[in-house]
Short mmCIF file of C-alpha atoms and ligand atoms in Angstrom, two decimals:
data_model
loop_
_atom_site.label_atom_id
_atom_site.label_comp_id
_atom_site.label_asym_id
_atom_site.label_seq_id
_atom_site.Cartn_x
_atom_site.Cartn_y
_atom_site.Cartn_z
CA MET A 1268 76.20 -86.42 99.33
CA LYS A 1269 77.84 -89.02 101.60
CA GLU A 1270 76.01 -89.33 105.04
CA ILE A 1271 78.80 -88.54 107.84
CA LEU A 1272 78.16 -90.61 111.03
CA TYR A 1273 79.71 -89.90 114.50
CA SER A 1274 81.61 -92.16 116.87
CA SER A 1275 82.94 -91.58 120.28
CA THR A 1276 86.97 -91.42 120.48
CA ARG A 1277 86.80 -94.05 123.12
CA GLY A 1278 84.80 -96.56 120.91
CA GLY A 1279 81.98 -97.23 123.16
CA GLU A 1280 79.36 -95.32 120.85
CA LYS A 1281 79.10 -95.39 117.09
CA GLY A 1282 77.04 -94.45 114.27
CA LEU A 1283 75.29 -91.68 115.58
CA THR A 1284 73.90 -88.92 113.24
CA ALA A 1285 75.17 -85.17 113.65
CA SER A 1286 72.09 -84.29 115.12
CA GLN A 1287 72.29 -87.01 117.62
CA ALA A 1288 75.79 -86.40 118.63
CA ILE A 1289 75.05 -82.53 119.00
CA LEU A 1290 71.98 -83.35 121.40
CA LYS A 1291 74.37 -85.82 123.46
CA GLY A 1292 77.40 -83.47 123.67
CA LEU A 1293 79.49 -85.85 125.35
CA ALA A 1294 79.57 -89.50 124.56
CA GLY A 1295 78.32 -91.98 127.41
CA ASP A 1296 81.91 -93.55 127.48
CA GLY A 1297 83.41 -90.14 128.33
CA GLY A 1298 84.80 -89.83 124.82
CA LEU A 1299 84.20 -87.19 122.43
CA PHE A 1300 82.11 -87.51 118.93
CA MET A 1301 84.19 -87.49 115.96
CA PRO A 1302 83.24 -87.74 112.37
CA ASP A 1303 83.88 -91.32 110.77
CA VAL A 1304 85.59 -89.44 108.04
CA ILE A 1305 86.50 -85.85 107.76
CA PRO A 1306 84.87 -84.89 104.31
CA ALA A 1307 86.77 -83.02 101.51
CA PHE A 1308 85.37 -79.88 100.34
CA ASP A 1309 82.86 -80.56 97.47
CA PHE A 1310 83.55 -77.05 95.95
CA ASP A 1311 86.57 -75.05 94.76
CA PRO A 1312 87.33 -72.49 97.25
CA GLU A 1313 87.91 -70.07 94.50
CA THR A 1314 84.19 -70.21 93.66
CA LEU A 1315 83.37 -68.70 97.01
CA VAL A 1316 85.64 -65.67 97.06
CA GLY A 1317 83.47 -62.55 97.78
CA LYS A 1318 80.46 -64.50 98.92
CA PRO A 1319 78.70 -63.66 102.04
CA TYR A 1320 79.64 -65.05 105.54
CA GLN A 1321 76.46 -67.29 105.66
CA GLU A 1322 76.91 -68.65 102.30
CA VAL A 1323 80.37 -69.97 103.39
CA ALA A 1324 78.93 -71.25 106.45
CA TRP A 1325 76.39 -73.25 104.42
CA GLN A 1326 78.81 -74.72 102.01
CA VAL A 1327 81.21 -75.87 104.81
CA MET A 1328 78.91 -77.04 107.57
CA LYS A 1329 76.59 -78.94 105.32
CA LEU A 1330 79.38 -81.44 104.64
CA LEU A 1331 79.56 -82.29 108.25
CA LEU A 1332 76.08 -82.00 109.41
CA THR A 1333 74.67 -84.23 106.90
CA ASP A 1334 71.22 -85.07 108.49
CA TYR A 1335 70.14 -81.66 108.59
CA THR A 1336 68.27 -80.58 105.47
CA GLU A 1337 69.24 -77.43 103.54
CA GLU A 1338 66.36 -75.72 104.77
CA GLU A 1339 67.23 -76.55 108.38
CA LEU A 1340 70.58 -75.71 108.16
CA ARG A 1341 70.11 -72.33 106.26
CA TYR A 1342 67.59 -71.41 108.86
CA CYS A 1343 70.09 -72.16 111.62
CA ILE A 1344 72.58 -69.81 109.82
CA GLU A 1345 70.40 -67.04 108.83
CA HIS A 1346 69.12 -66.61 112.68
CA ALA A 1347 72.65 -67.10 113.98
CA TYR A 1348 74.78 -64.79 112.07
CA ASP A 1349 72.35 -61.69 111.85
CA GLU A 1350 72.25 -58.26 113.40
CA LYS A 1351 73.48 -59.59 116.62
CA PHE A 1352 76.80 -59.11 115.13
CA ASP A 1353 77.82 -55.55 114.92
CA THR A 1354 79.38 -55.85 111.38
CA GLU A 1355 77.98 -57.31 108.35
CA GLU A 1356 81.27 -59.12 107.52
CA ILE A 1357 80.75 -61.02 110.85
CA ALA A 1358 84.42 -61.70 111.21
CA PRO A 1359 86.61 -58.86 109.76
CA LEU A 1360 90.36 -59.48 108.96
CA VAL A 1361 92.61 -56.63 110.00
CA ARG A 1362 96.11 -56.21 108.75
CA ALA A 1363 98.63 -54.87 111.37
CA ASP A 1364 102.56 -55.29 111.49
CA GLY A 1365 102.88 -58.08 108.91
CA ALA A 1366 100.22 -60.15 110.08
CA TYR A 1367 96.25 -60.53 109.83
CA TYR A 1368 94.04 -60.38 112.73
CA LEU A 1369 90.94 -62.47 112.26
CA GLU A 1370 88.54 -60.51 114.84
CA LEU A 1371 86.06 -62.99 116.02
CA PHE A 1372 84.58 -60.94 118.80
CA HIS A 1373 81.85 -59.00 117.06
CA GLY A 1374 79.05 -61.18 118.54
CA LYS A 1375 77.05 -60.35 121.50
CA THR A 1376 79.38 -61.15 124.23
CA ILE A 1377 82.42 -59.85 122.63
CA ALA A 1378 84.50 -63.06 122.53
CA PHE A 1379 85.10 -65.81 119.91
CA LYS A 1380 82.90 -68.09 121.53
CA ASP A 1381 79.85 -66.12 119.89
CA MET A 1382 80.72 -67.55 116.55
CA ALA A 1383 79.77 -71.20 117.50
CA LEU A 1384 77.40 -70.43 120.52
CA SER A 1385 75.21 -68.06 118.41
CA ILE A 1386 74.16 -70.91 116.19
CA LEU A 1387 74.31 -73.87 118.73
CA PRO A 1388 70.94 -73.37 120.28
CA TYR A 1389 69.47 -73.44 116.78
CA LEU A 1390 71.44 -76.45 115.84
CA MET A 1391 70.24 -78.11 119.31
CA THR A 1392 66.50 -77.30 119.07
CA THR A 1393 66.48 -78.26 115.41
CA ALA A 1394 68.17 -81.77 116.51
CA ALA A 1395 65.52 -82.07 119.25
CA LYS A 1396 62.78 -81.61 116.78
CA LYS A 1397 64.23 -84.20 114.19
CA ASN A 1398 64.80 -86.76 116.83
CA GLY A 1399 61.45 -86.52 118.43
CA VAL A 1400 62.83 -85.22 121.69
CA THR A 1401 60.26 -83.97 124.15
CA ASN A 1402 62.46 -83.63 127.30
CA LYS A 1403 63.70 -80.40 128.35
CA ILE A 1404 67.35 -80.20 127.31
CA GLU A 1405 69.32 -78.64 130.18
CA ILE A 1406 72.96 -77.31 129.12
CA LEU A 1407 75.50 -77.94 131.61
CA THR A 1408 78.68 -75.95 130.85
CA ALA A 1409 81.96 -75.30 132.61
CA THR A 1410 83.60 -71.88 131.73
CA SER A 1411 86.91 -70.40 131.98
CA GLY A 1412 85.03 -67.26 131.56
CA ASP A 1413 83.84 -66.73 127.89
CA THR A 1414 81.93 -69.83 127.14
CA GLY A 1415 79.36 -69.30 129.85
CA LYS A 1416 78.30 -65.99 128.85
CA ALA A 1417 78.10 -66.66 125.31
CA ALA A 1418 76.25 -70.09 126.10
CA MET A 1419 73.60 -68.26 128.20
CA ALA A 1420 73.21 -65.31 125.57
CA GLY A 1421 72.43 -67.97 123.10
CA PHE A 1422 70.20 -70.38 125.12
CA ALA A 1423 68.55 -67.59 127.49
CA ASP A 1424 64.46 -68.16 127.29
CA VAL A 1425 64.85 -70.65 124.35
CA PRO A 1426 61.79 -72.61 124.67
CA GLY A 1427 62.47 -76.35 125.90
CA THR A 1428 66.02 -75.72 127.03
CA GLY A 1429 67.62 -74.37 130.08
CA ILE A 1430 71.21 -73.74 131.04
CA ILE A 1431 73.55 -73.82 133.99
CA VAL A 1432 77.15 -72.44 133.98
CA PHE A 1433 79.92 -73.20 136.39
CA TYR A 1434 82.95 -70.85 136.53
CA PRO A 1435 85.88 -70.71 138.96
CA LYS A 1436 85.50 -68.16 141.69
CA GLY A 1437 88.44 -65.71 141.44
CA GLY A 1438 89.49 -67.49 138.16
CA VAL A 1439 87.79 -65.08 135.54
CA SER A 1440 88.13 -61.18 135.10
CA ARG A 1441 85.82 -59.02 137.15
CA PHE A 1442 84.05 -57.85 133.77
CA GLN A 1443 83.71 -61.76 132.79
CA GLU A 1444 82.09 -62.43 136.29
CA LEU A 1445 79.73 -59.42 135.94
CA GLN A 1446 78.79 -60.48 132.53
CA MET A 1447 77.66 -63.97 133.81
CA ILE A 1448 75.95 -63.11 137.17
CA THR A 1449 73.93 -60.27 135.57
CA GLN A 1450 72.58 -62.83 132.81
CA LYS A 1451 68.77 -62.51 132.55
CA GLY A 1452 66.53 -65.28 131.48
CA ASP A 1453 64.12 -67.43 133.32
CA ASN A 1454 66.01 -70.61 132.21
CA THR A 1455 69.53 -69.59 133.26
CA GLY A 1456 71.50 -70.51 136.45
CA VAL A 1457 74.98 -69.34 137.15
CA VAL A 1458 77.30 -71.10 139.88
CA SER A 1459 80.81 -70.22 141.12
CA ILE A 1460 82.78 -73.13 142.20
CA HIS A 1461 85.66 -73.08 144.83
CA GLY A 1462 88.26 -74.30 142.64
CA ASN A 1463 89.90 -73.75 138.96
CA PHE A 1464 88.48 -74.45 135.60
CA ASP A 1465 89.80 -77.90 135.38
CA ASP A 1466 87.93 -78.69 138.71
CA ALA A 1467 84.62 -77.22 136.83
CA GLN A 1468 85.11 -79.04 133.71
CA THR A 1469 86.11 -82.28 135.44
CA GLY A 1470 83.08 -82.05 137.66
CA VAL A 1471 80.76 -81.23 134.62
CA LYS A 1472 82.12 -84.41 132.86
CA LYS A 1473 81.45 -86.50 136.05
CA ILE A 1474 77.80 -85.41 136.16
CA PHE A 1475 77.34 -86.45 132.49
CA GLY A 1476 78.97 -89.88 133.19
CA ASP A 1477 76.40 -90.42 136.37
CA LYS A 1478 73.81 -92.78 135.10
CA ALA A 1479 71.61 -92.74 138.34
CA PHE A 1480 71.42 -89.04 138.00
CA ALA A 1481 70.35 -89.12 134.32
CA GLU A 1482 67.57 -91.49 135.28
CA ARG A 1483 66.48 -89.18 138.01
CA LEU A 1484 66.62 -86.29 135.51
CA ALA A 1485 64.69 -88.38 132.83
CA GLU A 1486 61.85 -89.20 135.47
CA ASN A 1487 61.50 -85.26 135.46
CA GLY A 1488 61.43 -84.92 131.79
CA ILE A 1489 65.04 -83.33 131.71
CA GLN A 1490 68.24 -84.44 129.65
CA LEU A 1491 71.63 -83.06 129.56
CA SER A 1492 73.67 -81.78 126.81
CA SER A 1493 76.69 -79.51 126.71
CA ALA A 1494 77.66 -76.32 125.17
CA ASN A 1495 81.37 -76.65 126.00
CA SER A 1496 83.76 -77.21 122.79
CA ILE A 1497 83.45 -81.11 123.47
CA ASN A 1498 80.11 -80.75 121.76
CA ILE A 1499 80.82 -81.26 118.02
CA GLY A 1500 78.26 -78.61 117.38
CA ARG A 1501 80.69 -76.02 118.61
CA LEU A 1502 83.47 -77.51 116.48
CA VAL A 1503 81.70 -77.58 113.10
CA PRO A 1504 80.58 -73.77 113.03
CA GLN A 1505 84.24 -72.83 114.09
CA ILE A 1506 85.68 -74.18 110.74
CA VAL A 1507 83.74 -71.55 108.81
CA TYR A 1508 85.87 -68.61 109.95
CA TYR A 1509 89.15 -70.31 108.86
CA VAL A 1510 87.85 -70.69 105.36
CA TRP A 1511 86.40 -67.06 105.44
CA ALA A 1512 89.73 -65.64 106.47
CA TRP A 1513 91.44 -67.44 103.53
CA LEU A 1514 88.60 -66.15 101.37
CA LYS A 1515 89.15 -62.83 102.52
CA LEU A 1516 92.76 -62.96 101.71
CA ARG A 1517 92.05 -63.96 98.17
CA GLU A 1518 89.44 -61.35 97.75
CA ASN A 1519 91.84 -58.59 98.80
CA GLY A 1520 94.67 -59.96 96.64
CA GLU A 1521 96.81 -60.75 99.55
CA ILE A 1522 97.50 -64.27 98.41
CA ALA A 1523 97.40 -66.08 95.11
CA GLU A 1524 95.14 -69.08 94.08
CA LYS A 1525 95.73 -72.06 96.29
CA GLU A 1526 98.32 -70.18 98.16
CA ALA A 1527 98.78 -71.56 101.72
CA VAL A 1528 98.70 -69.69 104.95
CA ASN A 1529 99.45 -70.23 108.62
CA PHE A 1530 96.92 -69.86 111.44
CA CYS A 1531 98.23 -68.82 114.91
CA VAL A 1532 95.54 -69.50 117.66
CA PRO A 1533 95.79 -68.46 121.37
CA THR A 1534 94.61 -71.89 122.83
CA GLY A 1535 93.13 -73.18 126.09
CA ASN A 1536 90.81 -76.38 125.80
CA PHE A 1537 92.25 -76.83 121.93
CA GLY A 1538 88.65 -76.21 120.52
CA ASN A 1539 89.55 -73.05 118.27
CA ILE A 1540 92.79 -74.54 116.74
CA LEU A 1541 91.33 -77.93 116.26
CA ALA A 1542 88.61 -76.23 113.80
CA ALA A 1543 91.60 -74.86 111.88
CA TYR A 1544 93.07 -78.55 111.55
CA PHE A 1545 89.52 -79.64 110.23
CA ALA A 1546 89.58 -76.81 107.65
CA LYS A 1547 92.98 -78.08 106.65
CA LYS A 1548 92.11 -81.56 106.32
CA MET A 1549 88.67 -80.72 104.22
CA GLY A 1550 91.12 -79.07 101.85
CA LEU A 1551 91.85 -75.49 102.74
CA PRO A 1552 95.44 -74.35 101.84
CA VAL A 1553 96.97 -74.36 105.16
CA LYS A 1554 100.74 -74.63 106.29
CA LYS A 1555 101.34 -74.58 109.83
CA LEU A 1556 98.96 -74.20 112.84
CA ILE A 1557 100.89 -72.37 115.62
CA CYS A 1558 99.11 -73.36 118.98
CA ALA A 1559 99.82 -70.44 121.31
CA SER A 1560 99.99 -71.00 124.99
CA ASN A 1561 100.07 -68.68 128.12
CA ASP A 1562 101.91 -69.50 131.22
CA ASN A 1563 99.82 -72.80 131.64
CA LYS A 1564 101.99 -74.07 128.56
CA VAL A 1565 100.99 -77.72 128.73
CA LEU A 1566 100.28 -77.76 125.12
CA TYR A 1567 103.58 -76.16 124.15
CA ASP A 1568 105.35 -78.94 126.03
CA PHE A 1569 103.09 -81.64 124.42
CA PHE A 1570 103.87 -80.45 120.96
CA THR A 1571 107.70 -80.15 121.73
CA THR A 1572 108.29 -83.31 123.46
CA GLY A 1573 105.33 -85.54 123.00
CA THR A 1574 104.40 -85.98 126.37
CA TYR A 1575 101.28 -84.57 127.95
CA ASP A 1576 101.66 -83.67 131.79
CA ARG A 1577 99.14 -81.60 133.70
CA ASN A 1578 101.19 -82.25 136.90
CA ARG A 1579 102.17 -78.67 137.49
CA GLU A 1580 101.06 -75.62 139.11
CA PHE A 1581 97.86 -73.98 137.63
CA ILE A 1582 98.89 -70.43 137.06
CA LEU A 1583 96.20 -67.46 137.01
CA THR A 1584 97.17 -65.04 134.22
CA THR A 1585 95.88 -61.98 132.31
CA SER A 1586 94.48 -64.58 129.77
CA PRO A 1587 92.09 -66.33 132.03
CA SER A 1588 90.08 -68.12 129.24
CA MET A 1589 93.44 -69.96 128.45
CA ASP A 1590 94.23 -70.87 132.08
CA ILE A 1591 93.70 -74.58 131.55
CA LEU A 1592 95.73 -77.79 132.30
CA ILE A 1593 93.29 -80.40 130.77
CA SER A 1594 92.62 -79.40 127.09
CA SER A 1595 89.71 -81.70 126.46
CA ASN A 1596 89.84 -81.16 122.58
CA LEU A 1597 93.17 -82.63 122.29
CA GLU A 1598 91.67 -85.90 122.63
CA ARG A 1599 90.47 -85.48 119.22
CA LEU A 1600 93.87 -84.94 117.85
CA ILE A 1601 95.10 -87.93 119.73
CA TYR A 1602 92.50 -90.09 118.29
CA LEU A 1603 93.16 -88.95 114.94
CA SER A 1604 97.17 -89.24 115.53
CA ALA A 1605 96.50 -92.89 116.34
CA GLY A 1606 94.94 -93.46 113.05
CA GLU A 1607 91.18 -93.16 114.56
CA ASP A 1608 92.28 -96.00 116.97
CA ALA A 1609 89.78 -95.70 119.85
CA ALA A 1610 91.61 -98.35 121.94
CA SER A 1611 94.92 -96.29 122.12
CA ASP A 1612 92.91 -93.18 122.83
CA ARG A 1613 91.23 -95.08 125.61
CA VAL A 1614 94.52 -96.16 127.19
CA LEU A 1615 96.14 -92.50 126.97
CA MET A 1616 92.99 -91.03 128.50
CA ARG A 1617 92.98 -93.60 131.23
CA MET A 1618 96.57 -92.52 131.90
CA LEU A 1619 95.63 -88.88 131.92
CA ALA A 1620 92.76 -89.61 134.51
CA SER A 1621 94.95 -91.63 136.85
CA GLY A 1622 98.43 -90.26 136.72
CA GLY A 1623 97.72 -86.79 134.79
CA LYS A 1624 100.17 -87.73 132.24
CA TYR A 1625 100.78 -89.69 128.96
CA SER A 1626 103.14 -89.79 126.07
CA ILE A 1627 102.20 -90.54 122.39
CA THR A 1628 104.25 -92.88 120.20
CA ARG A 1629 106.84 -91.57 117.74
CA GLU A 1630 104.46 -92.68 114.81
CA MET A 1631 101.61 -90.57 116.27
CA LYS A 1632 103.84 -87.62 116.89
CA LYS A 1633 104.76 -87.79 113.15
CA ASN A 1634 101.19 -87.57 112.31
CA ILE A 1635 100.78 -84.11 114.06
CA THR A 1636 103.70 -82.23 112.52
CA ASP A 1637 101.33 -79.68 111.05
CA PHE A 1638 101.16 -78.26 114.35
CA THR A 1639 103.98 -76.18 116.28
CA GLY A 1640 103.66 -74.84 119.70
CA GLY A 1641 104.88 -71.69 121.40
CA SER A 1642 104.27 -69.95 124.58
CA ALA A 1643 104.46 -66.44 125.98
CA GLY A 1644 104.38 -65.28 129.67
CA GLN A 1645 102.54 -62.53 130.85
CA ASP A 1646 105.35 -59.96 130.74
CA ALA A 1647 105.97 -60.78 127.07
CA VAL A 1648 102.37 -60.72 126.34
CA ALA A 1649 102.03 -57.04 128.00
CA ALA A 1650 105.27 -56.03 126.07
CA ARG A 1651 103.85 -57.08 122.71
CA ILE A 1652 100.49 -55.38 123.13
CA ARG A 1653 102.33 -52.28 123.82
CA GLU A 1654 104.74 -52.72 121.04
CA LEU A 1655 101.87 -53.39 118.49
CA TYR A 1656 99.95 -50.32 119.64
CA GLU A 1657 102.89 -48.05 119.57
CA LYS A 1658 103.68 -49.29 116.03
CA THR A 1659 100.38 -49.30 114.30
CA GLY A 1660 97.70 -47.88 116.79
CA TYR A 1661 95.74 -51.39 116.92
CA ILE A 1662 94.79 -52.62 120.18
CA ILE A 1663 94.55 -56.37 120.88
CA ASP A 1664 93.42 -58.12 124.02
CA THR A 1665 95.48 -60.40 126.25
CA HIS A 1666 94.43 -63.63 124.78
CA THR A 1667 95.44 -62.18 121.18
CA GLY A 1668 98.42 -60.91 122.78
CA VAL A 1669 99.57 -64.32 123.64
CA ALA A 1670 99.21 -65.51 119.92
CA SER A 1671 100.68 -62.30 118.77
CA ALA A 1672 103.84 -62.53 120.78
CA VAL A 1673 104.13 -66.54 119.90
CA TYR A 1674 103.75 -65.59 116.26
CA GLU A 1675 106.64 -62.84 116.55
CA GLN A 1676 108.94 -65.68 118.16
CA TYR A 1677 107.90 -68.12 115.64
CA ARG A 1678 108.86 -65.84 112.69
CA ALA A 1679 112.07 -64.76 114.28
CA GLU A 1680 113.17 -68.32 114.85
CA THR A 1681 111.84 -70.06 111.72
CA GLY A 1682 112.18 -67.39 109.14
CA ASP A 1683 108.71 -68.61 107.66
CA THR A 1684 107.46 -65.72 105.54
CA THR A 1685 104.03 -67.63 104.94
CA LYS A 1686 101.01 -65.13 105.42
CA THR A 1687 99.78 -65.71 108.64
CA VAL A 1688 96.37 -65.06 110.18
CA ILE A 1689 96.13 -64.60 114.01
CA ALA A 1690 92.91 -65.68 115.72
CA SER A 1691 91.73 -62.48 117.60
CA THR A 1692 89.43 -64.18 120.32
CA ALA A 1693 88.32 -61.26 122.37
CA SER A 1694 87.54 -57.63 122.32
CA PRO A 1695 90.27 -55.52 124.41
CA PHE A 1696 87.42 -53.95 126.24
CA LYS A 1697 86.67 -57.60 127.69
CA PHE A 1698 90.19 -57.30 129.49
CA SER A 1699 90.54 -53.68 129.63
CA ARG A 1700 92.55 -53.30 132.93
CA ALA A 1701 95.16 -55.89 131.69
CA VAL A 1702 95.25 -54.37 128.27
CA MET A 1703 95.67 -50.60 129.49
CA GLY A 1704 98.10 -51.71 132.13
CA ALA A 1705 100.37 -53.20 129.14
CA ILE A 1706 100.03 -50.01 127.32
CA GLN A 1707 100.04 -47.26 129.89
CA GLY A 1708 101.93 -49.03 132.66
CA ASP A 1709 100.55 -48.54 136.34
CA LEU A 1710 96.76 -47.35 136.46
CA GLY A 1711 96.90 -46.60 140.18
CA ASP A 1712 93.54 -46.43 141.64
CA MET A 1713 91.70 -45.58 138.36
CA ASP A 1714 88.42 -47.30 138.52
CA ASP A 1715 87.18 -49.91 135.87
CA TRP A 1716 85.05 -47.45 134.06
CA ALA A 1717 87.74 -44.78 133.73
CA VAL A 1718 90.02 -47.63 132.49
CA ILE A 1719 87.32 -48.61 129.89
CA ASP A 1720 86.92 -44.84 128.89
CA LEU A 1721 90.74 -44.58 128.48
CA LEU A 1722 90.75 -47.50 126.34
CA LYS A 1723 87.93 -46.02 124.11
CA GLU A 1724 90.20 -42.87 123.84
CA LYS A 1725 93.33 -44.65 123.09
CA GLY A 1726 92.03 -47.15 120.61
CA GLY A 1727 89.70 -44.84 118.72
CA VAL A 1728 86.86 -47.48 118.93
CA PRO A 1729 83.46 -47.17 120.17
CA ILE A 1730 82.59 -48.97 123.58
CA PRO A 1731 80.66 -52.21 122.61
CA PRO A 1732 77.09 -52.28 123.83
CA ALA A 1733 77.96 -55.49 125.70
CA VAL A 1734 80.35 -53.24 127.89
CA GLU A 1735 77.69 -50.45 128.31
CA GLU A 1736 74.98 -52.93 129.58
CA ILE A 1737 77.24 -54.15 132.23
CA ARG A 1738 77.35 -50.47 133.82
CA THR A 1739 73.65 -50.63 134.84
CA ALA A 1740 72.87 -54.16 134.77
CA GLU A 1741 71.27 -55.99 138.20
CA ILE A 1742 73.01 -58.88 139.75
CA ARG A 1743 70.66 -61.75 139.43
CA HIS A 1744 72.90 -64.92 140.50
CA ASN A 1745 74.82 -65.50 143.37
CA CYS A 1746 75.15 -69.24 143.88
CA GLU A 1747 78.45 -70.89 145.14
CA CYS A 1748 79.55 -74.58 145.75
CA ASP A 1749 82.59 -76.90 146.11
CA PRO A 1750 83.51 -78.93 143.06
CA GLY A 1751 82.13 -82.01 144.99
CA GLU A 1752 78.77 -80.37 145.31
CA MET A 1753 78.05 -79.61 141.69
CA GLU A 1754 75.59 -82.49 141.15
CA GLU A 1755 73.40 -81.62 144.15
CA THR A 1756 73.50 -77.80 143.04
CA VAL A 1757 72.30 -78.97 139.71
CA ALA A 1758 69.56 -80.78 141.31
CA LYS A 1759 68.55 -77.91 143.63
CA LEU A 1760 68.47 -75.46 140.70
CA LEU A 1761 66.19 -77.61 138.58
CA GLY A 1762 63.92 -78.02 141.67
CA LEU A 1763 64.30 -81.85 141.81
C1 PLP B 362 88.03 -69.81 124.96
C2 PLP B 362 88.92 -68.83 124.59
C3 PLP B 362 90.23 -69.24 124.26
C4 PLP B 362 90.78 -70.44 124.10
O1 PLP B 362 89.86 -71.39 123.00
P1 PLP B 362 89.97 -72.78 123.10
O2 PLP B 362 89.14 -73.11 122.02
O3 PLP B 362 89.36 -73.23 124.49
O4 PLP B 362 91.23 -73.22 122.91
C5 PLP B 362 91.13 -68.09 123.75
N1 PLP B 362 90.82 -66.76 124.03
C6 PLP B 362 89.65 -66.51 124.43
C7 PLP B 362 89.23 -64.99 124.53
C8 PLP B 362 88.68 -67.33 124.82
O5 PLP B 362 87.43 -66.93 125.27
#
């Protein structure tokens, strides 16, 4: 099999193995690691119909993580996708109202981040071993609500690692906040910052770029890595479930051999939908990738006009994990659309950093017509959640609601009848107040637990253990700081 090497989108680092790229997280020049070529499937997808999730994962991931041995990669997969998931299928596909919902929330923290963050700690510790790293690996992660909890659940008490999570105070749901501040594990740290998600993400990237700080850490036997979707070790496991969804449709006789499908993905940092694009590039029959945005519709505007412009009001919505104006992973698509030209990417990213804005060329725009953008405001999302419930009894969360509303618009506007899979990114229990508010109208002064009980009764599905745990969990973290104090806060938490 051909060895795949990784290089920075900005050209400053080249020729890393997959395990080295995973260990580093972000390239030293601020760019993101990309494979030098996106490999094609070396199997006929038809031969995988009916195979377990773990087998599909192995077939897909081995093509990109070529320096992991079969034994290593299978070890990571078997330990990640096990009883931590509440269904053997790992990611069930549910048909409702003319679309297919790919439920990516059956892991420990009931959001899609579990799909990649269940395996990342295994990939990371294996990578450390392979590369003779003896430093402690400290994971720094900015979160819009779900990554932080999923990453901590994965890394808690993993020997040789530590994790610090930054989340925007007031920018996550109360349930998301409780999930994080009650996190157990002696190697976990949680900090709320007085700012929004973009401030948290920019602050983390800044710490990664600070060479003096890296030296100070190294003297103490510590090196940094990232669990954000800028880490290629997040992207690769996410490709698997798109292949899996297509295989399920084949297995259920919903599509013919080689029939192309659409994927509609509720998008924030552009990591999830980028994985779908990789699946297409690798050979999965895919027609359109529908990028669904909430009121922070910077990506919708980008796909419509070719101009990315973050200079706008940051809006707090009922889908907080998508409240993002700087979608980091878009840089990977920009790089690809420029013909993998690091120089072009560098220029555009410099413009983004200085003026908050850039435009791509007509040529680049032509290279990304696989994508189409859509956006749905909060009222449209609430109306769609209610409509779907009234028609089918199926209850979706607010993020999935954005995608579902966008898909309805897309179908009406284009008349495209291609079978479409909607990425269902969180359990409705994670956002029960917004979800029940959509279905029921005014909830008055009903407390959070009463709302959760009501959701259970209406949806006819049991309350996930992740929710039950929160009822009685003790609060263990209460650290806060300004965006400018993040580095010193890290130093303090690490006891430097
Ligand atoms: C993170 C998240 C998203 C956005 O995914 P990206 O990969 O950042 O685009 C959507 N929905 C939920 C529930 C999330 O947690």
